[in-house]
Tab-separated table of C-alpha atoms in Angstrom:
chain	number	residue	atom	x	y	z
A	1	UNK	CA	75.857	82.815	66.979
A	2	UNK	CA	78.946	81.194	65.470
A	3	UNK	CA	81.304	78.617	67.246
A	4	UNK	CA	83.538	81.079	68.338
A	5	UNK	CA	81.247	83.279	69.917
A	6	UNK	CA	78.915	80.434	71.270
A	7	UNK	CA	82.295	79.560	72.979
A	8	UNK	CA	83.449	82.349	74.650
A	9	UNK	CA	79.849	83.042	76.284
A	10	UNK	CA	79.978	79.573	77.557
A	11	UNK	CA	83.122	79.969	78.800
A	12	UNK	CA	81.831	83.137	80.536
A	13	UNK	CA	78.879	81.835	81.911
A	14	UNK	CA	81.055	79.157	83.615
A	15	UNK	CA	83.736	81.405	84.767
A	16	UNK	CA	80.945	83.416	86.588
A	17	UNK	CA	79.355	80.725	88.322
A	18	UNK	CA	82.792	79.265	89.377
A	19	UNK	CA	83.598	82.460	91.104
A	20	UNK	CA	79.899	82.598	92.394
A	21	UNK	CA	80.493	79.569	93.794
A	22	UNK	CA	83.808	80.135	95.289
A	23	UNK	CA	82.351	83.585	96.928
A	24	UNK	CA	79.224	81.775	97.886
A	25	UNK	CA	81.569	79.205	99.989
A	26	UNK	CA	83.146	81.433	101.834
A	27	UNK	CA	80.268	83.256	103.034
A	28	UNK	CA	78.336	80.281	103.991
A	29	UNK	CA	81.169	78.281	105.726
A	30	UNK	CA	82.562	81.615	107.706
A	31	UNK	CA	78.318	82.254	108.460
A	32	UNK	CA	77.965	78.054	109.475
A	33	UNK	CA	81.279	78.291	111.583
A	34	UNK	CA	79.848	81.380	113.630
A	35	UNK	CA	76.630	78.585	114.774
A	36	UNK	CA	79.170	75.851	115.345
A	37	UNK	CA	82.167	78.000	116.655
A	38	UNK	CA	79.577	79.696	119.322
A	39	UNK	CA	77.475	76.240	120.071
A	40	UNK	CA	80.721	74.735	120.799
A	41	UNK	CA	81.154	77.507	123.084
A	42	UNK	CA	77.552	77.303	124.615
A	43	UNK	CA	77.907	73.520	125.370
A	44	UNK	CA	76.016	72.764	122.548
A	45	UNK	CA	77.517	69.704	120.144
A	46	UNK	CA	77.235	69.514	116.348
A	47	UNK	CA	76.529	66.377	114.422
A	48	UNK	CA	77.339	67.425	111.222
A	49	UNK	CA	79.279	71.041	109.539
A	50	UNK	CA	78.175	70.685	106.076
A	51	UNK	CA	79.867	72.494	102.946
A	52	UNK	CA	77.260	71.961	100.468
A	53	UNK	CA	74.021	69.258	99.570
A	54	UNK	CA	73.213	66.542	98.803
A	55	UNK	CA	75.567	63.851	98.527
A	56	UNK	CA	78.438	63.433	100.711
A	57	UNK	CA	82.357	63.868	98.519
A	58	UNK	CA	84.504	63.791	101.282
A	59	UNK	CA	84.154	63.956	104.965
A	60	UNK	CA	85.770	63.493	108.188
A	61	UNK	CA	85.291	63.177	112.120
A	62	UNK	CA	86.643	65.246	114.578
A	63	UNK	CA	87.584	64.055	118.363
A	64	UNK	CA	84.213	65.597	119.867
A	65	UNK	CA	82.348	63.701	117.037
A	66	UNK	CA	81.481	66.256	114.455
A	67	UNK	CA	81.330	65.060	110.736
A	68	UNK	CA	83.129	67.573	108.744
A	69	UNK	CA	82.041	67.178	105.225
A	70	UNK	CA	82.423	68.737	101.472
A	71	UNK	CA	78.461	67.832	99.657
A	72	UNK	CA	78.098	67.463	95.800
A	73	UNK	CA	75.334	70.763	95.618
A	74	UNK	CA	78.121	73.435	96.653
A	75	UNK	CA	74.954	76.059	97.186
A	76	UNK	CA	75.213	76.854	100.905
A	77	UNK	CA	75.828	74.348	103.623
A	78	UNK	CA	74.385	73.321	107.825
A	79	UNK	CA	75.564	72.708	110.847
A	80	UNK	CA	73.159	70.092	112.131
A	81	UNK	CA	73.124	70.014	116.100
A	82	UNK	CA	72.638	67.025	118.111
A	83	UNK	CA	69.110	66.429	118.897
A	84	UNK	CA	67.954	68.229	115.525
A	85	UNK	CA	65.387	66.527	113.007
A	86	UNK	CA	67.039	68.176	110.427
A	87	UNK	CA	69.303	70.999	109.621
A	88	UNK	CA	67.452	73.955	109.253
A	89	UNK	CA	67.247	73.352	113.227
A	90	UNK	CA	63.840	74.534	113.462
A	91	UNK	CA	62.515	71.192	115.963
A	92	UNK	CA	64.093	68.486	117.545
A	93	UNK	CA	63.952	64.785	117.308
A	94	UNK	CA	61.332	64.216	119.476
A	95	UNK	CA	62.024	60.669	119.967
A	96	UNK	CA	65.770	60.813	120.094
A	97	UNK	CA	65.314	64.150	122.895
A	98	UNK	CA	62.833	61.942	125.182
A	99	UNK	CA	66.093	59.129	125.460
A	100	UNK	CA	68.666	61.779	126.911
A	101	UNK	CA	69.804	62.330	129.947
A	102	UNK	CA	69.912	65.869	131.185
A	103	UNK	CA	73.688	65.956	130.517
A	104	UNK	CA	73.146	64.558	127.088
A	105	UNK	CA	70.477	67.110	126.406
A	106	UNK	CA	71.922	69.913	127.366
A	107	UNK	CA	74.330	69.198	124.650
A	108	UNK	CA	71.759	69.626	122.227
A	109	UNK	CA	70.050	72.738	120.351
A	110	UNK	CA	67.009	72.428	122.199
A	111	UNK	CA	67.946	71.575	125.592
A	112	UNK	CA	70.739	74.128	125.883
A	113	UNK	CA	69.322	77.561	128.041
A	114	UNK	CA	67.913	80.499	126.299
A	115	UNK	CA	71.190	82.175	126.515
A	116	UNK	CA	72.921	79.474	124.655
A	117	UNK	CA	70.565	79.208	122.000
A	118	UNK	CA	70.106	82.897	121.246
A	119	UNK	CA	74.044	83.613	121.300
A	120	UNK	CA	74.279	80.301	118.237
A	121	UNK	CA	71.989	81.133	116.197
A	122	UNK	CA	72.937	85.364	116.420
A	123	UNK	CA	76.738	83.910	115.873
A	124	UNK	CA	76.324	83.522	112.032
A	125	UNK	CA	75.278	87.199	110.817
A	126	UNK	CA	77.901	88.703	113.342
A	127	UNK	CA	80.386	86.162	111.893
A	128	UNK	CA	79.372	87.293	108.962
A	129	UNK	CA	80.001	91.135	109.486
A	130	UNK	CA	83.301	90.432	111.620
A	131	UNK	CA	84.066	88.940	108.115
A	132	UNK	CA	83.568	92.133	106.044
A	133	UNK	CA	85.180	94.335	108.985
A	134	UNK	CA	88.490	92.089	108.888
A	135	UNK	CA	88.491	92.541	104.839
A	136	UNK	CA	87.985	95.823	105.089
A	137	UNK	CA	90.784	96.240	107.871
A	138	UNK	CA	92.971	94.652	105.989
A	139	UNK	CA	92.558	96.554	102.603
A	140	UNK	CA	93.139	100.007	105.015
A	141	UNK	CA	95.987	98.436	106.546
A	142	UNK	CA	97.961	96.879	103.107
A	143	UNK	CA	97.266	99.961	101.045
A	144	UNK	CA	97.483	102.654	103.748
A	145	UNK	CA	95.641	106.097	104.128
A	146	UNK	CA	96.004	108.716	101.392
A	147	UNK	CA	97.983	111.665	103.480
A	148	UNK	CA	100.026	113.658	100.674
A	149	UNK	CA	98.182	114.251	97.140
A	150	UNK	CA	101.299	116.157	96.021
A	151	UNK	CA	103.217	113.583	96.300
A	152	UNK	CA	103.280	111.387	93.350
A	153	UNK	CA	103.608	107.672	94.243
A	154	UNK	CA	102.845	106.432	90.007
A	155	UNK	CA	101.412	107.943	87.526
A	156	UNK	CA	98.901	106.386	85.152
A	157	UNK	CA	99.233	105.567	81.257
A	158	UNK	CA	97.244	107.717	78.820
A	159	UNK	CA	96.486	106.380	75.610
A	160	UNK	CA	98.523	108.459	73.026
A	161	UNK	CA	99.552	110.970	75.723
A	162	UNK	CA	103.391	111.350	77.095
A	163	UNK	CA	104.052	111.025	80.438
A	164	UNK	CA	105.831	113.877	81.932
A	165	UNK	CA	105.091	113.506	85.695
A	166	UNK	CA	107.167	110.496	87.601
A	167	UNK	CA	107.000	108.985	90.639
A	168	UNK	CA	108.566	110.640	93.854
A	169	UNK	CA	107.622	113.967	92.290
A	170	UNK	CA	105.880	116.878	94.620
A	171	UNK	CA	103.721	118.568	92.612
A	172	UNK	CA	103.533	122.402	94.367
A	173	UNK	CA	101.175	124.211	91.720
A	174	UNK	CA	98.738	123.410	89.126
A	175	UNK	CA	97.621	125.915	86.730
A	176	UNK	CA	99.645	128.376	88.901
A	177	UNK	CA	97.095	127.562	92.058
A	178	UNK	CA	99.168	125.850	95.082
A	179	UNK	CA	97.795	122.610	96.586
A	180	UNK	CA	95.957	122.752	99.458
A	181	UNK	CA	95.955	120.627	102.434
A	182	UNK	CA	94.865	117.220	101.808
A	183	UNK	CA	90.813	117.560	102.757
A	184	UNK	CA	90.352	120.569	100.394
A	185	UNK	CA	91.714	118.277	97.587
A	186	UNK	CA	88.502	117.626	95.719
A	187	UNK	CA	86.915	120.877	95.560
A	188	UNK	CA	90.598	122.040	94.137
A	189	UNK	CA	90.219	119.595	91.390
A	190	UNK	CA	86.943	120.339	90.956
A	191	UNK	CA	87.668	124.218	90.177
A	192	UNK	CA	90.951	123.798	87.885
A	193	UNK	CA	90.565	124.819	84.566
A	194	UNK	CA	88.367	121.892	81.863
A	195	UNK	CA	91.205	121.540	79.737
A	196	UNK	CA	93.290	118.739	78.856
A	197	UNK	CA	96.645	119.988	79.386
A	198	UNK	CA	97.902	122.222	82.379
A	199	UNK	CA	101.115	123.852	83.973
A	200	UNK	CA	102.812	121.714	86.822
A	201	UNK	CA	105.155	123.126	88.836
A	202	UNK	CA	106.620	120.362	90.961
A	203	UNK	CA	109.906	119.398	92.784
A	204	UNK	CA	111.861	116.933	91.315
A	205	UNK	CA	115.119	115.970	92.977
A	206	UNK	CA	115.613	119.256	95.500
A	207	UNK	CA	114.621	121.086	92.055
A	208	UNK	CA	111.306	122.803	90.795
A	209	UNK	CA	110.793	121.991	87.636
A	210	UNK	CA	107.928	123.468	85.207
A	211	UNK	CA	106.221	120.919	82.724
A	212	UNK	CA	103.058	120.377	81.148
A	213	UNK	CA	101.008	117.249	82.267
A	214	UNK	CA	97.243	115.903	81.697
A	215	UNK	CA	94.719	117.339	83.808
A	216	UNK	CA	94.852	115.154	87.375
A	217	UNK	CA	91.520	114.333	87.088
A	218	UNK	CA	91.138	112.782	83.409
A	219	UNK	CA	88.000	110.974	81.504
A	220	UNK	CA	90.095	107.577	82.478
A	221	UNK	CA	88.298	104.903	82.509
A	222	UNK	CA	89.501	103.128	85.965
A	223	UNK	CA	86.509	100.780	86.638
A	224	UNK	CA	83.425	99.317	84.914
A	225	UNK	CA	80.229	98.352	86.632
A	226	UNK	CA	78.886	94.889	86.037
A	227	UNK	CA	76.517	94.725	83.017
A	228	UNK	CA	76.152	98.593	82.782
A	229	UNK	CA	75.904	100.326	79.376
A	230	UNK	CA	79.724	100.789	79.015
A	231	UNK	CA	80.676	97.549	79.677
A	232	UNK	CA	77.979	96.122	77.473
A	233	UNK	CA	78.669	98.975	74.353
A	234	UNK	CA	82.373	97.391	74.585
A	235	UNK	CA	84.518	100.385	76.457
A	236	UNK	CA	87.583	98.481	78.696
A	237	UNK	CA	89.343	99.572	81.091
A	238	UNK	CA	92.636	101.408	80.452
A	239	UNK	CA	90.537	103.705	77.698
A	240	UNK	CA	90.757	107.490	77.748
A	241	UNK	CA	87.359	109.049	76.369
A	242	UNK	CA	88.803	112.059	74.581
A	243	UNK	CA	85.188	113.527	73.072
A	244	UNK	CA	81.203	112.984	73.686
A	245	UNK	CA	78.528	114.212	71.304
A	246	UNK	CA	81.607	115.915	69.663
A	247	UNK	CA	82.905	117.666	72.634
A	248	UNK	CA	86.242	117.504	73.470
A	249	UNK	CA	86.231	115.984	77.072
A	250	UNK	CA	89.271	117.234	79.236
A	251	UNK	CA	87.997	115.763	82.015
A	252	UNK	CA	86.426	113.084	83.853
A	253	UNK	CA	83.552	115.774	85.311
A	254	UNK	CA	83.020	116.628	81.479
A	255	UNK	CA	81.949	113.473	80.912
A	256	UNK	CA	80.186	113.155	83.526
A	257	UNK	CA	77.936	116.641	82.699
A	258	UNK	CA	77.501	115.459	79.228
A	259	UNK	CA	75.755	112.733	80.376
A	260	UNK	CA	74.126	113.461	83.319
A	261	UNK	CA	72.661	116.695	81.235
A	262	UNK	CA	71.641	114.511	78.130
A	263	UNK	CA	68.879	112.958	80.902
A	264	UNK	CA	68.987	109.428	79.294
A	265	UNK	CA	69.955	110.610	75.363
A	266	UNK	CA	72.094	108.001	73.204
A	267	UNK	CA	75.622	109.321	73.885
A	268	UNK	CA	78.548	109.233	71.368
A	269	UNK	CA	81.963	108.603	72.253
A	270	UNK	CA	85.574	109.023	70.827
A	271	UNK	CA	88.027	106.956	72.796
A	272	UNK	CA	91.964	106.230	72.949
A	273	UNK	CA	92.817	102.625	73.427
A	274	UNK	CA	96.380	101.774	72.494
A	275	UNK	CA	97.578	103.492	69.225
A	276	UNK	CA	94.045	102.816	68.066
A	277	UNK	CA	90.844	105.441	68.251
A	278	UNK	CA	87.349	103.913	68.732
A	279	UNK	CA	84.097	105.560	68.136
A	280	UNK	CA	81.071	103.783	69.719
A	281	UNK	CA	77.298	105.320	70.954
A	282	UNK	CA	75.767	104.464	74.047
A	283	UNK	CA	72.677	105.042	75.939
A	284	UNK	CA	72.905	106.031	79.726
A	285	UNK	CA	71.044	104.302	82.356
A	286	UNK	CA	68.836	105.990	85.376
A	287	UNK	CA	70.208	104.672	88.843
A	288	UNK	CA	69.089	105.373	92.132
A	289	UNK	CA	71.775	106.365	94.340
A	290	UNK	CA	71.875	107.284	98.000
A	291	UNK	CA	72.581	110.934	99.350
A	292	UNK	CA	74.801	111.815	101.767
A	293	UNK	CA	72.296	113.240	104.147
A	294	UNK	CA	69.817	110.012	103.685
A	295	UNK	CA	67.194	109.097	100.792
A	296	UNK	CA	67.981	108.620	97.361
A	297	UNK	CA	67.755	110.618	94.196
A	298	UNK	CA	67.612	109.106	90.587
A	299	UNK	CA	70.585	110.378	88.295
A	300	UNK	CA	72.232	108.846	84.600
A	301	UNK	CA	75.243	106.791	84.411
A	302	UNK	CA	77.025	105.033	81.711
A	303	UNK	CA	79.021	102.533	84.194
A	304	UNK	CA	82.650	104.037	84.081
A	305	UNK	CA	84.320	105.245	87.066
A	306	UNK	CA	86.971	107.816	87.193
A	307	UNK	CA	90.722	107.385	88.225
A	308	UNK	CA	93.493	110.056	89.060
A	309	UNK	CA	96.458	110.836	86.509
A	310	UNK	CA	99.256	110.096	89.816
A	311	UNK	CA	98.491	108.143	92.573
A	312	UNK	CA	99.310	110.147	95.913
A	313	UNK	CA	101.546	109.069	98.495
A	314	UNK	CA	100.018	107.027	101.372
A	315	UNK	CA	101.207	106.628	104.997
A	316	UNK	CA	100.931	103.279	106.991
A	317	UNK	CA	97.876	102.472	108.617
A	318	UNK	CA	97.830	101.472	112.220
A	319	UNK	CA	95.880	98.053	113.640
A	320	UNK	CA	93.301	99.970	115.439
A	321	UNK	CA	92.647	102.485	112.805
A	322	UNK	CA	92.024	99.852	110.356
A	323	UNK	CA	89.652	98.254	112.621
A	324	UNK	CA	87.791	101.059	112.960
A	325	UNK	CA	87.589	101.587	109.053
A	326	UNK	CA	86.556	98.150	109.358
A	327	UNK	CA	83.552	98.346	111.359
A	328	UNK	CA	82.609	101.820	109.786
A	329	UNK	CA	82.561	100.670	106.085
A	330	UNK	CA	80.500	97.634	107.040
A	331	UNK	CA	78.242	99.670	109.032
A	332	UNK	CA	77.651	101.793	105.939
A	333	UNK	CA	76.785	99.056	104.309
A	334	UNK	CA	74.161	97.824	106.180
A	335	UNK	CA	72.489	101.560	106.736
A	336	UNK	CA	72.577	102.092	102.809
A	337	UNK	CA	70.769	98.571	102.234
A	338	UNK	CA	68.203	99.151	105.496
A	339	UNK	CA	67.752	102.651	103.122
A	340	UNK	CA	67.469	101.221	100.086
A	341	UNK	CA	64.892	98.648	101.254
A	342	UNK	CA	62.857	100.742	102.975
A	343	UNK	CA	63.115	103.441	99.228
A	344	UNK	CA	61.889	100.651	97.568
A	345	UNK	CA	59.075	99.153	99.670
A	346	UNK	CA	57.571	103.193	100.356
A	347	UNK	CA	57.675	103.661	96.503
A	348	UNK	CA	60.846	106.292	96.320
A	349	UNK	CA	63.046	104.346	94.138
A	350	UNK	CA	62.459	100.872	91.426
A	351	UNK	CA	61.918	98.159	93.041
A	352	UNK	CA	64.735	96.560	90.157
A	353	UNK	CA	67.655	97.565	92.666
A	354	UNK	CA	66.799	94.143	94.182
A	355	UNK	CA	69.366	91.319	92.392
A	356	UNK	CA	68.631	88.047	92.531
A	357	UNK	CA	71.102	84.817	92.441
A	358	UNK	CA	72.050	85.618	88.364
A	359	UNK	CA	72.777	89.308	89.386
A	360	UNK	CA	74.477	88.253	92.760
A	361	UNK	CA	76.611	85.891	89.654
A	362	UNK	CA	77.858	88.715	87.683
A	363	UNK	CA	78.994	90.711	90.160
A	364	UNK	CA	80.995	88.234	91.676
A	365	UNK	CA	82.513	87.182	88.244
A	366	UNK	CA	82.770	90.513	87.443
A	367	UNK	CA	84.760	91.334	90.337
A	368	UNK	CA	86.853	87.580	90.036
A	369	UNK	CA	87.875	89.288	86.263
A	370	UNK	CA	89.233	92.685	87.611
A	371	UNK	CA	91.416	90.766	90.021
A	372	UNK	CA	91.784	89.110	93.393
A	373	UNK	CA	91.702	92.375	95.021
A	374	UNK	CA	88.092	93.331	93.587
A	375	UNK	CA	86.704	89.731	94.066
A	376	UNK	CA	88.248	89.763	97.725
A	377	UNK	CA	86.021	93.411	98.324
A	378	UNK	CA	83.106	92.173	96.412
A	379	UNK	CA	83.066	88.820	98.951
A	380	UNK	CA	82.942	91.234	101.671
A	381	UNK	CA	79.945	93.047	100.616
A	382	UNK	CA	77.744	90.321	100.165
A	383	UNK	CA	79.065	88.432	103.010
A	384	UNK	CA	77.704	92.052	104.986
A	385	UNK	CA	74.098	91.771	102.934
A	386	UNK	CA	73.763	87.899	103.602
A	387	UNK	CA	74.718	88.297	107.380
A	388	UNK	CA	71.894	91.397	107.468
A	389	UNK	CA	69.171	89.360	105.349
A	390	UNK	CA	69.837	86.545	107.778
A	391	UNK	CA	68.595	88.737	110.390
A	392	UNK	CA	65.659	89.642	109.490
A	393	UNK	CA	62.400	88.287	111.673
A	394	UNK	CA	61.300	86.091	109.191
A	395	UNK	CA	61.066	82.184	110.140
A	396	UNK	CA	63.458	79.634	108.679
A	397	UNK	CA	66.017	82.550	108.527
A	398	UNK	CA	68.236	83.574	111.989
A	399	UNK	CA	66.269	86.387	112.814
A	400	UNK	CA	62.744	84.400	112.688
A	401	UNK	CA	64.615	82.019	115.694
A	402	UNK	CA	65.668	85.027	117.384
A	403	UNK	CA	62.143	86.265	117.372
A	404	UNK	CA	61.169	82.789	118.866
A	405	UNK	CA	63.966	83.030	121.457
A	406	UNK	CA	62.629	86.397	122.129
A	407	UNK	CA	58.762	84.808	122.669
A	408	UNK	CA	60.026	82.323	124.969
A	409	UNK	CA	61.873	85.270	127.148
A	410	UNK	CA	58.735	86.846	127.286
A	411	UNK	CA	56.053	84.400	127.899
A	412	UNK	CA	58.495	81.887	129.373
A	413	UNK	CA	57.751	78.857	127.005
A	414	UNK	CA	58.498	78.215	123.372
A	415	UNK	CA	55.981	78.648	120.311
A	416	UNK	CA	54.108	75.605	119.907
A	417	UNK	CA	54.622	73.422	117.619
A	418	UNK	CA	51.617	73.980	115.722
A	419	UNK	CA	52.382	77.979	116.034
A	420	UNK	CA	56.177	76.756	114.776
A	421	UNK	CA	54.567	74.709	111.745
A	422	UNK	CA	53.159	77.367	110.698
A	423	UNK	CA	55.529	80.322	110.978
A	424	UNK	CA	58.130	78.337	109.827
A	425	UNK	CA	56.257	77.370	106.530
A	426	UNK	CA	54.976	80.610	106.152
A	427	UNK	CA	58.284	81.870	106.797
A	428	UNK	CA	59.361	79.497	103.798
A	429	UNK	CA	57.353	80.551	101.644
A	430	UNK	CA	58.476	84.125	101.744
A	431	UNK	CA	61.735	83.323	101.091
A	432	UNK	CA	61.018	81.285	97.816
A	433	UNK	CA	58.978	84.910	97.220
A	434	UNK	CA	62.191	86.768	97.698
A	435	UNK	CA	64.283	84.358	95.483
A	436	UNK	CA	61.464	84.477	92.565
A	437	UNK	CA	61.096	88.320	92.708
A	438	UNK	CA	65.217	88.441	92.579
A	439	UNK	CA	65.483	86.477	89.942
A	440	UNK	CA	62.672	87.877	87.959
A	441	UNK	CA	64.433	91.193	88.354
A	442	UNK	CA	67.665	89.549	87.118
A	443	UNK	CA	65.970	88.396	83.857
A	444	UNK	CA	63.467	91.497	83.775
A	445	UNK	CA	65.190	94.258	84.348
């Protein structure tokens, strides 16, 4: 590799961990605050709210005696509770909890009722997921909600192709077939003629006006996944795919049969960029996705995602609506990964789906270099699949001290501590498991 080039992956690689790092920040201090937020809340004091490990950059103390700090390792972060041995909160100071007073201890962790304890330590995933509902919301409620797909709010640039359509204009007919109402949309696109060009008739300033324009539903590239076989073969953004295997391709759904149908054959491509005309070959990659009605089926994809000639017209989103979108679109999330975990552990789908901390990487710098808006989405994802991992009823992690909170409700008294030992390096150890497997895949797969 020459200078140049050994440069510009360097420079890469550290733009990708920087916005790992940034994403990885938020998630952990919004997941941290929802322990100390709700502790607070509970009765229960914190020591210490720790942004990162190791050693201490900056800190400060609060008026109830918390040590805010910012920690040299910025790979997670604690909230250490008084009366804790350490921060992973897992047993008390034994010697320090026999010196309280009943006040003083139920200020701590371990002193604090059931109630109090269970509600901390569930606080961080639900912080976490209030997180991805609020992004959400907000992306609903900025944007607003598609209502009028005649109505043309911009129109897209086509390499080498002249705009005719502009913004404001109501498009009543295409290809002589009227619009339909907003729902039936897609399947209209979806049976308009596969050529490039087609007859508009729209209204333009009280008018009608007949013109020509590119099909609405063109072989634009509008998005590239991280690390898939586009990106990697070179194709950007912006690029209009005008032929595959020597087939003219009208449309985005030609594309899309050429290479679903080719079942994992090198595809060649002819693409506008600019004033310029590339020609690069690529081979598709098989990717389990999930189906509508539950499960998963395996299908081809070169990484590109489509994008409409005009943007429609949207209409203002209310509060409560976006709310709602909110909490649905993060409750998708979780039900596709529950899905997807359980596909992979019963043998349905490869067990490669699972990223570890490198893939976690590139998706967030991938997301950082399409722009704050992408990076903003992409936190809210993983901040959704960190709050549900959290969850689960392993030790060391929330849900393995919810299971112990749960015990105790039961039987009335807490694991012992030999019992705790145990689970809790047991619980350890499959974590490290998790983490290894992750990053195997990353390297792997």
């Amino acid at each position: 590799m020459d200078l140049n080039g050994f440069l510009s992956s360097f420079g890469n690689a550290g733009f990708i961990a920087v916005a790992f790092v940034i994403a990885l920040s938020i998630i952990v201090t919004v997941h941290e605050y929802g322990h100390y937020i709700v502790g607070r809340w509970s009765g229960i004091r914190a020591d210490v709210f720790s942004l990162g490990f190791g050693p201490v950059l900056l800190s400060r103390t609060d008026k109830r005696g918390t040590v805010w700090q910012v920690a040299a390792i910025p790979l997670g972060g604690y909230v250490k509770f008084h009366g804790d041995s350490n921060a992973a909160s897992g047993k008390g100071d034994e010697e320090e909890l026999a010196e309280m007073s009943q006040e003083e201890l139920r200020t701590t962790l371990h002193g604090a009722p059931l109630w109090a304890r269970a509600a901390t330590v569930l606080a961080g995933p639900v912080f976490n997921f209030i997180l991805s509902a609020i992004v959400f919301a907000g992306f609903l409620l900025v944007q607003g909600v598609p209502t009028n797909y005649g109505l043309v709010a911009e129109v897209a640039e086509l390499p080498g192709v002249e705009t005719t359509l502009q913004p404001g204009d109501q498009i009543l007919e295409i290809a002589g077939v009227p619009l339909p109402e907003d729902e039936e949309f897609g399947e209209f696109l979806e049976n308009l003629p596969e050529q490039a060009f087609l007859p508009y008739l729209v209204e333009r300033n009280g008018q009608q006006v007949e013109l020509t324009a590119y099909h609405p539903r063109p072989a634009l590239v509008g998005f590239l996944s991280q690390d898939g076989a586009a990106e990697r073969a070179g194709i950007q953004v912006g690029d209009l795919i005008t032929r595959a295997n020597g087939e003219e391709m009208a449309t985005f759904g030609s594309l899309q049969k050429v290479v679903v149908n080719g079942e994992g054959a090198p595809v060649a491509l002819e693409l506008r960029r600019g004033a310029d005309t590339v020609a690069l070959t690529l081979t598709p990659e098989a990717r389990d996705e999930p189906n509508p009605e539950g499960g998963f089926h395996t299908v081809w994809r070169i990484g590109v995602g489509g994008d409409l000639l005009f943007a429609p017209g949207p209409r203002p989103a209310g509060i409560g609506e976006s709310l709602s979108y909110g909490v649905t679109q993060t409750g998708q999330i979780i039900t596709t990964s529950l899905s997807g975990l359980w596909a992979m552990v019963s043998g349905q789908i490869d067990t490669c789906n699972i990223s570890g901390p490198i893939g976690i990487a590139k998706v967030a710098g991938g997301a950082a270099e399409r722009g704050l808006s992408d990076f903003i989405w992409m936190v809210a994802v993983i901040s959704t699949a960190i709050g549900l991992l959290n969850l689960f009823p392993i030790p060391v992690l929330d849900g393995g001290h919810l299971v112990f909170h749960a015990f105790e409700a039961i039987t009335g008294r807490p694991p012992s501590d030999r019992a705790l030992n145990i689970l809790m390096t047991g619980g350890l150890f499959i974590v490290l498991s998790l983490m290894i497997f992750g990053l195997t895949n990353d390297i792997f797969c």
